[in-house]
XYZ file of C-alpha atoms in Angstrom:
554
model
C 41.270 34.323 -47.504
C 38.324 36.522 -48.454
C 38.916 39.976 -49.923
C 36.101 42.498 -50.417
C 34.993 42.704 -54.040
C 33.556 46.223 -53.940
C 33.875 49.374 -51.863
C 30.412 48.769 -50.405
C 31.481 45.304 -49.297
C 34.705 46.690 -47.802
C 32.772 49.384 -45.934
C 30.258 46.793 -44.704
C 33.090 44.598 -43.474
C 34.698 47.490 -41.591
C 31.350 48.335 -39.992
C 30.827 44.679 -39.048
C 34.255 44.635 -37.368
C 33.245 47.688 -35.349
C 29.867 46.287 -34.332
C 31.006 42.692 -33.777
C 34.735 42.886 -32.985
C 34.479 39.822 -30.745
C 33.228 37.735 -33.672
C 35.898 39.262 -35.879
C 38.690 38.306 -33.470
C 37.444 34.735 -33.046
C 37.268 34.643 -36.849
C 40.965 35.555 -37.066
C 41.060 39.378 -37.256
C 43.828 40.027 -34.735
C 43.352 43.820 -34.603
C 39.984 43.274 -32.882
C 41.399 41.443 -29.848
C 39.714 42.389 -26.586
C 37.125 44.703 -28.125
C 33.355 44.665 -27.692
C 30.850 47.137 -29.111
C 29.538 49.491 -26.410
C 25.979 50.562 -27.362
C 25.877 54.097 -26.003
C 23.326 56.352 -27.678
C 26.161 58.146 -29.486
C 27.743 54.897 -30.735
C 24.420 53.483 -31.888
C 23.463 56.709 -33.686
C 26.853 56.812 -35.438
C 26.513 53.163 -36.497
C 23.001 53.669 -37.851
C 24.193 56.613 -39.926
C 26.982 54.431 -41.329
C 24.507 51.695 -42.226
C 22.319 54.139 -44.131
C 25.301 55.781 -45.855
C 26.719 52.476 -47.111
C 23.297 51.251 -48.263
C 22.961 54.331 -50.480
C 26.148 53.414 -52.354
C 25.109 49.963 -53.576
C 22.319 48.029 -55.232
C 23.817 44.682 -54.202
C 20.895 42.824 -52.618
C 23.075 40.731 -50.322
C 24.895 43.747 -48.903
C 21.713 45.777 -48.478
C 20.017 42.927 -46.602
C 23.161 42.406 -44.523
C 23.096 46.087 -43.546
C 19.383 45.899 -42.751
C 20.050 42.990 -40.402
C 22.762 44.975 -38.584
C 20.396 47.918 -38.258
C 17.608 45.742 -36.901
C 19.888 44.130 -34.343
C 20.930 47.602 -33.151
C 17.369 48.879 -32.771
C 15.272 45.826 -31.844
C 14.357 45.920 -28.120
C 15.927 42.612 -27.025
C 17.643 43.056 -23.627
C 18.598 39.365 -23.404
C 20.765 39.668 -26.521
C 23.683 41.482 -24.847
C 24.478 38.962 -22.061
C 23.865 36.066 -24.458
C 26.257 37.569 -27.030
C 28.834 38.078 -24.291
C 28.660 34.389 -23.335
C 29.455 33.480 -26.944
C 32.322 35.997 -26.943
C 34.045 34.598 -23.865
C 33.488 31.044 -25.050
C 34.855 31.852 -28.505
C 37.979 33.392 -26.992
C 38.546 30.350 -24.770
C 38.069 27.908 -27.631
C 40.472 29.946 -29.767
C 43.288 30.559 -27.274
C 42.399 29.630 -23.701
C 42.411 32.360 -21.031
C 44.876 35.063 -22.112
C 45.059 37.689 -19.313
C 45.454 40.792 -21.508
C 42.606 39.779 -23.784
C 40.322 38.795 -20.920
C 41.052 42.055 -19.118
C 40.164 44.094 -22.200
C 37.092 41.979 -23.001
C 35.807 42.149 -19.418
C 36.322 45.925 -19.312
C 34.498 46.432 -22.611
C 31.811 43.985 -21.503
C 31.184 45.961 -18.335
C 30.771 49.163 -20.325
C 28.513 47.414 -22.848
C 26.209 45.955 -20.194
C 25.905 49.290 -18.422
C 25.195 51.100 -21.703
C 22.595 48.523 -22.739
C 20.948 48.691 -19.328
C 20.636 52.460 -19.611
C 19.152 52.156 -23.130
C 16.379 49.931 -21.772
C 15.782 51.860 -18.538
C 12.359 53.265 -17.760
C 10.329 50.377 -19.152
C 8.676 47.594 -17.163
C 9.507 44.529 -19.218
C 7.091 41.579 -19.383
C 7.739 38.355 -17.486
C 8.952 36.314 -20.473
C 11.550 38.865 -21.536
C 12.846 39.241 -17.996
C 13.100 35.445 -17.773
C 15.231 35.388 -20.930
C 17.487 38.072 -19.440
C 17.876 36.057 -16.241
C 18.717 32.911 -18.221
C 21.288 34.729 -20.351
C 22.808 36.558 -17.361
C 23.043 33.290 -15.436
C 25.027 31.757 -18.275
C 27.276 34.809 -18.389
C 27.907 34.606 -14.632
C 28.896 30.956 -14.967
C 31.384 31.582 -17.745
C 32.859 34.535 -15.817
C 33.350 32.172 -12.854
C 35.429 29.891 -15.062
C 37.480 32.769 -16.469
C 38.153 34.083 -12.967
C 39.388 30.698 -11.741
C 41.893 30.528 -14.602
C 43.305 34.033 -14.081
C 46.263 35.020 -11.911
C 46.844 38.525 -13.294
C 45.718 41.233 -10.857
C 44.513 43.737 -13.471
C 42.562 41.083 -15.328
C 40.953 39.873 -12.106
C 39.945 43.427 -11.226
C 38.346 43.833 -14.668
C 36.430 40.580 -14.207
C 35.181 41.721 -10.790
C 33.991 44.935 -12.419
C 32.137 42.911 -15.056
C 30.529 40.771 -12.373
C 29.118 43.904 -10.710
C 27.757 45.039 -14.077
C 26.068 41.637 -14.513
C 24.423 42.059 -11.103
C 23.239 45.548 -12.063
C 21.839 44.172 -15.307
C 20.017 41.311 -13.603
C 18.568 43.679 -11.017
C 17.293 45.993 -13.764
C 15.277 43.041 -15.122
C 14.507 41.465 -11.777
C 12.057 38.572 -11.727
C 11.391 37.496 -8.125
C 10.814 33.770 -7.730
C 12.311 32.772 -11.074
C 15.281 30.406 -10.809
C 17.248 30.195 -14.087
C 18.929 26.971 -12.936
C 15.763 25.428 -11.541
C 14.235 22.144 -12.667
C 11.626 22.088 -15.401
C 8.725 21.476 -12.962
C 9.839 24.505 -10.932
C 10.177 26.755 -13.994
C 6.925 25.529 -15.536
C 5.054 26.127 -12.281
C 6.448 29.668 -12.158
C 5.216 30.419 -15.679
C 1.848 28.847 -14.921
C 1.438 31.277 -12.037
C 3.023 34.409 -13.555
C 2.580 34.041 -17.326
C 5.354 34.362 -19.882
C 4.569 37.244 -22.236
C 7.560 38.388 -24.306
C 6.185 41.727 -25.479
C 7.284 41.128 -29.068
C 3.968 41.371 -30.915
C 4.699 44.813 -32.418
C 8.186 43.862 -33.643
C 7.770 40.234 -34.693
C 6.980 40.878 -38.365
C 9.945 43.237 -38.657
C 12.260 40.653 -37.109
C 11.083 37.994 -39.564
C 11.769 40.317 -42.480
C 15.020 42.016 -41.523
C 16.788 39.586 -39.191
C 15.991 36.365 -41.025
C 14.905 37.568 -44.510
C 11.458 35.977 -44.485
C 8.915 36.872 -47.124
C 6.207 35.293 -44.968
C 4.051 37.173 -42.458
C 3.602 35.860 -38.890
C 0.269 34.309 -39.911
C 1.892 32.580 -42.887
C 4.742 31.292 -40.716
C 2.266 29.686 -38.315
C 0.270 28.202 -41.205
C 3.431 26.734 -42.723
C 4.382 25.155 -39.405
C 0.932 23.605 -39.018
C 1.080 22.191 -42.565
C 4.452 20.608 -41.880
C 3.275 19.131 -38.589
C 0.059 17.706 -40.017
C 1.844 16.288 -43.059
C 4.374 14.284 -41.047
C 2.418 13.528 -37.892
C 0.980 10.233 -39.291
C 4.475 8.866 -40.002
C 5.655 10.000 -36.595
C 2.771 8.214 -34.886
C 3.392 5.072 -36.952
C 7.052 4.969 -35.935
C 6.117 5.587 -32.316
C 3.476 2.858 -32.423
C 5.863 0.301 -33.907
C 8.548 0.982 -31.331
C 6.021 0.965 -28.489
C 5.067 -2.620 -29.388
C 8.707 -3.688 -29.423
C 9.487 -1.947 -26.150
C 6.253 -2.921 -24.378
C 5.220 0.597 -23.422
C 2.396 3.045 -24.056
C 2.151 4.172 -27.719
C 3.182 7.762 -27.043
C 6.372 9.558 -27.958
C 6.917 10.417 -24.305
C 6.684 6.768 -23.232
C 8.868 5.490 -26.070
C 11.537 8.110 -25.436
C 11.533 7.349 -21.693
C 11.742 3.585 -22.289
C 14.589 3.945 -24.757
C 16.536 6.148 -22.375
C 15.877 3.692 -19.561
C 16.984 0.614 -21.495
C 19.760 1.938 -23.737
C 20.529 5.521 -22.719
C 24.169 6.475 -22.381
C 25.661 7.885 -19.214
C 27.221 11.375 -19.385
C 30.745 9.948 -19.443
C 29.880 7.709 -22.427
C 28.635 10.469 -24.724
C 31.961 11.790 -25.992
C 33.320 8.241 -26.199
C 30.481 7.306 -28.559
C 30.833 10.423 -30.716
C 34.602 10.166 -31.029
C 34.333 6.460 -31.738
C 31.950 6.693 -34.679
C 32.444 10.166 -36.203
C 35.272 9.369 -38.613
C 33.441 6.313 -39.939
C 30.201 8.259 -40.201
C 32.016 11.071 -42.041
C 33.262 8.613 -44.663
C 29.679 7.443 -45.277
C 28.323 10.993 -45.355
C 31.020 12.069 -47.812
C 30.305 9.116 -50.072
C 26.509 9.335 -50.158
C 25.205 12.637 -48.781
C 27.551 15.648 -49.051
C 31.035 16.040 -50.495
C 33.391 17.192 -47.717
C 36.472 19.266 -48.440
C 39.858 17.597 -47.723
C 40.845 20.286 -45.193
C 37.861 19.612 -42.916
C 38.864 19.833 -39.221
C 36.507 19.623 -36.261
C 37.110 19.485 -32.512
C 34.492 17.717 -30.343
C 33.955 19.423 -26.968
C 31.573 18.776 -24.073
C 29.059 21.621 -23.735
C 30.159 23.665 -20.699
C 27.615 24.220 -17.884
C 27.085 27.895 -18.718
C 25.765 26.929 -22.169
C 23.720 23.879 -21.152
C 20.502 25.866 -20.584
C 20.521 27.244 -24.120
C 22.126 24.212 -25.791
C 19.891 21.229 -24.954
C 21.659 18.743 -27.230
C 24.588 20.332 -29.082
C 25.884 23.199 -31.193
C 28.616 24.153 -33.658
C 31.145 26.996 -33.674
C 33.843 28.172 -36.073
C 37.287 29.493 -35.092
C 39.747 31.440 -37.288
C 37.163 31.198 -40.045
C 38.480 34.229 -41.939
C 42.010 32.812 -42.163
C 43.601 29.980 -44.105
C 43.529 27.687 -41.040
C 39.855 27.653 -40.027
C 38.511 24.909 -37.797
C 35.107 23.854 -36.543
C 34.005 23.042 -32.992
C 31.186 20.617 -32.203
C 29.600 20.922 -28.737
C 27.832 17.885 -27.281
C 25.661 18.419 -24.197
C 26.078 15.900 -21.375
C 24.174 17.863 -18.693
C 21.332 15.560 -17.633
C 19.053 18.489 -16.780
C 18.879 19.416 -20.461
C 19.377 16.024 -22.098
C 18.978 12.992 -19.861
C 20.589 9.727 -21.006
C 20.640 10.160 -24.801
C 20.604 6.956 -26.823
C 23.064 5.965 -29.545
C 20.543 6.851 -32.253
C 19.930 10.227 -30.662
C 23.662 10.977 -30.568
C 24.121 9.812 -34.152
C 21.336 12.168 -35.188
C 23.094 14.975 -33.297
C 26.396 14.112 -34.979
C 24.842 14.220 -38.445
C 23.114 17.534 -37.696
C 26.052 19.349 -36.126
C 29.028 17.929 -38.004
C 27.805 17.013 -41.465
C 25.317 19.870 -41.382
C 26.800 22.900 -39.603
C 30.491 22.047 -39.449
C 30.740 20.882 -43.058
C 28.751 23.946 -44.133
C 31.241 26.187 -42.364
C 34.374 24.373 -43.490
C 33.245 23.940 -47.116
C 32.308 27.618 -47.298
C 35.499 28.941 -45.717
C 37.515 26.833 -48.147
C 35.277 27.786 -51.122
C 35.123 24.064 -51.838
C 32.268 23.772 -54.338
C 31.132 27.392 -54.530
C 32.466 30.931 -54.422
C 31.053 32.835 -51.446
C 31.836 36.523 -51.038
C 33.274 38.077 -47.888
C 29.858 39.224 -46.655
C 28.511 35.716 -47.298
C 30.795 34.252 -44.606
C 30.532 36.933 -41.916
C 28.747 35.987 -38.711
C 25.347 37.670 -38.912
C 21.727 36.722 -38.375
C 21.786 35.093 -41.821
C 23.932 32.268 -40.500
C 20.495 30.757 -39.836
C 20.491 29.235 -43.333
C 22.866 26.671 -41.831
C 20.039 25.518 -39.577
C 18.043 24.594 -42.669
C 20.952 22.614 -44.073
C 21.526 20.751 -40.804
C 17.795 20.038 -40.386
C 17.627 18.554 -43.866
C 20.860 16.586 -43.372
C 19.231 14.465 -40.653
C 16.572 13.302 -43.112
C 19.051 12.704 -45.956
C 21.193 10.401 -43.815
C 18.253 8.209 -42.741
C 17.793 6.101 -45.934
C 21.566 5.627 -46.193
C 21.671 4.280 -42.640
C 18.657 2.045 -43.255
C 20.110 0.606 -46.469
C 23.425 -0.165 -44.771
C 21.521 -1.886 -41.956
C 19.523 -3.897 -44.523
C 22.680 -4.929 -46.414
C 21.711 -2.998 -49.547
C 24.691 -0.636 -49.406
C 28.065 -2.351 -49.186
C 31.646 -1.210 -49.274
C 34.585 -0.491 -46.977
C 33.076 2.779 -45.716
C 29.726 1.168 -44.949
C 31.312 -1.869 -43.273
C 33.580 0.315 -41.137
C 30.628 2.414 -40.044
C 28.563 -0.649 -39.112
C 31.502 -2.059 -37.156
C 31.867 1.188 -35.181
C 28.212 0.884 -34.096
C 28.483 -2.745 -33.029
C 29.580 -1.959 -29.472
C 26.635 0.407 -29.004
C 23.800 -1.979 -29.865
C 24.412 -2.677 -33.547
C 23.416 -0.848 -36.700
C 20.002 -2.508 -37.031
C 18.805 -1.323 -33.618
C 20.470 2.075 -34.004
C 18.820 2.558 -37.421
C 15.393 2.179 -35.792
C 16.427 4.504 -32.988
C 17.771 7.055 -35.485
C 14.508 6.983 -37.450
C 12.556 7.709 -34.267
C 14.939 10.523 -33.347
C 14.724 12.022 -36.838
C 10.926 12.070 -37.022
C 10.704 13.233 -33.384
C 13.128 16.087 -34.015
C 11.155 17.050 -37.086
C 8.087 17.334 -34.865
C 10.128 19.489 -32.476
C 11.297 21.797 -35.270
C 7.758 22.131 -36.649
C 6.567 22.981 -33.142
C 9.264 25.641 -32.975
C 7.771 27.285 -36.056
C 4.249 27.263 -34.631
C 5.385 28.322 -31.169
C 7.599 31.067 -32.563
C 4.643 32.554 -34.424
C 2.066 32.139 -31.683
C 4.190 33.162 -28.691
C 5.872 36.142 -30.343
C 2.680 37.480 -31.888
C 0.891 37.211 -28.531
C -1.604 34.674 -29.845
C -0.779 31.997 -27.274
C 1.393 32.073 -24.145
C 4.220 29.626 -23.495
C 2.356 27.439 -20.996
C -0.711 27.008 -23.201
C 1.484 26.341 -26.215
C 3.446 23.629 -24.392
C 0.205 21.934 -23.309
C -1.169 22.128 -26.868
C 2.057 20.757 -28.353
C 2.184 17.920 -25.801
C -1.364 16.864 -26.651
C -0.747 17.133 -30.390
C 2.470 15.101 -30.514
C 2.926 13.224 -27.245
C 6.346 14.795 -26.811
C 7.445 15.422 -23.241
C 6.614 18.894 -21.898
C 10.184 19.425 -20.739
C 11.516 18.509 -24.193
C 9.182 21.044 -25.779
C 10.106 23.733 -23.252
C 13.889 23.385 -23.575
C 13.700 23.320 -27.358
C 11.232 26.183 -27.760
C 11.976 28.727 -25.062
C 15.482 29.126 -23.613
C 17.232 27.430 -26.517
C 15.802 29.624 -29.256
C 13.679 32.518 -28.042
C 16.788 33.780 -26.294
C 18.317 34.224 -29.771
C 15.529 36.542 -30.859
C 12.043 36.438 -32.403
C 11.965 34.363 -35.567
C 15.106 32.302 -35.030
C 13.230 29.205 -33.883
C 11.460 29.037 -37.250
C 14.632 28.915 -39.323
C 15.294 25.173 -39.076
C 12.091 23.937 -40.625
C 11.214 26.908 -42.837
C 14.611 27.003 -44.554
C 15.081 23.236 -44.422
C 11.819 22.629 -46.237
C 12.750 25.107 -48.979
C 16.064 23.308 -49.435
C 14.155 20.037 -49.610
C 11.877 21.391 -52.355
C 14.765 22.678 -54.480
C 16.764 19.533 -53.831
C 13.819 17.427 -54.995
C 13.795 19.258 -58.336
C 17.517 18.674 -58.683
C 17.163 14.935 -58.103
C 14.297 14.702 -60.592
C 16.592 16.317 -63.175
C 19.122 13.556 -62.591
C 21.511 15.598 -60.461
C 23.316 13.893 -57.592
C 22.466 14.559 -53.959
C 26.154 14.646 -52.986
C 26.993 17.409 -55.481
C 23.881 19.481 -54.769
C 24.625 19.429 -51.047
C 28.296 20.211 -51.634
C 27.325 23.389 -53.468
C 24.658 24.355 -50.913
C 27.246 23.869 -48.157
C 29.944 25.906 -49.946
C 28.279 29.288 -50.540
C 28.243 30.570 -46.971
C 25.138 32.114 -45.449
C 23.782 34.874 -47.619
C 20.250 36.110 -46.849
C 17.624 33.364 -47.068
C 16.089 34.593 -50.338
C 19.520 34.990 -51.971
C 20.575 31.535 -50.764
C 17.472 29.958 -52.288
C 17.943 31.835 -55.575
C 21.513 30.567 -55.862
C 20.353 26.987 -55.318
C 17.656 27.419 -57.970
C 20.230 28.809 -60.414
C 22.599 25.896 -59.768
C 19.846 23.373 -60.452
C 18.854 25.065 -63.722
C 22.432 25.543 -64.933
C 23.577 21.972 -64.464
């Protein structure tokens, strides 16, 4: 569907295919089947030269920033990135086509070579505890997904390739050995380990560079922390008020931890009920979202899937993926986590919040962009890169936008067939009035979590505060459960690199500011969000500039 507009864009696309052929294949580029970039010194040097050569041929800001992000990913010392990327590769293949022996054989063979090459690149350095923990978490997830692939295979050559990959995983884990750390352990066990051994990530020297080149931040680490603190302090009074009101109704202590525990105890859903709830309400919720919040293209297609065990550690609630995105038959995939270790007994309001975030945030963003529904993204704008993080800002903001709509339907102020159908779908799960209160709590609680991610990202990665001390500080400041803070700050986001955890709130708040100006000018929320969700994921600064231009032009 997307053709390069310039030679520099074509060259950038060809380089992207070489560096991320697994993403390219899942996106629909058939020639890349079974390939994975092997980061030998020679391959990395050749790629870096290509990046610099292409950058010299263009003044296009988007392309130059895209190239800078590729260069940073190649050179940033992040040993957990390789096994984590490989998990996404295998999962993407399985979502796209199941377990195809020839493809799995080739992918496992390339994966073995890639892990060995990456291990050799990082040899000779004693990595800090936190980074080794991230490697162990990522490698554990990779081992689990390889187990599943192996069980599905019958082809001898493919099985041999998988066994070779498994040995490479063991070599990789041993190179970053962390005695006593159990990736699949309970939170008390993991927290006790970090209390005793620390959790330094060794990122202080590279954090500012990651903010700039991976995520396109203008802010320094100090400014990122300050922004997170401002957000937290601004919304903490409302959060405490909501918590206090619910605590009175539920008859529990007026803390977020107590309210959350009581709600899960009294109305939490069992693992087997989670997909039933989501599938039962999503079409009705989509009709309401399309009517009031964001225009959704008519070709929108999303598959709801239970988060597999090998992704549960890094996906505490849910996630979104795209398949065949660079073709004319793209589809979205929404993962919902049912693993009780990561997300015990979610309530209906919590799952509705997740649905709004993942589907009407991420999935609509992907589908609208791939179909150029209300905007005209370029090829580079829709390639999977670090700049996909702008979608986190959209999804973060979507939760807040849906809240007044839900509350007005519950209060009888919004009426119509879409609203009535939505309310009816919620009747079996406690009713829209109760779920609206639950959703409000979930929304303000998740906003606290995302603000804590900003602060924790800055403090932990700059070496200002270690993980254990940050979790204790965040627990005292908000009342959120320590385990909730841990799973949403450390394995879920630090494993994706320094700076990623900040993207939700930092980008979401910028969208909120620009959106506010649009509404004050008389522009409609639905149309603004349709445009924002139809221009792909250019670099953060470019994305914001396009939104500003749209507001001024209308």
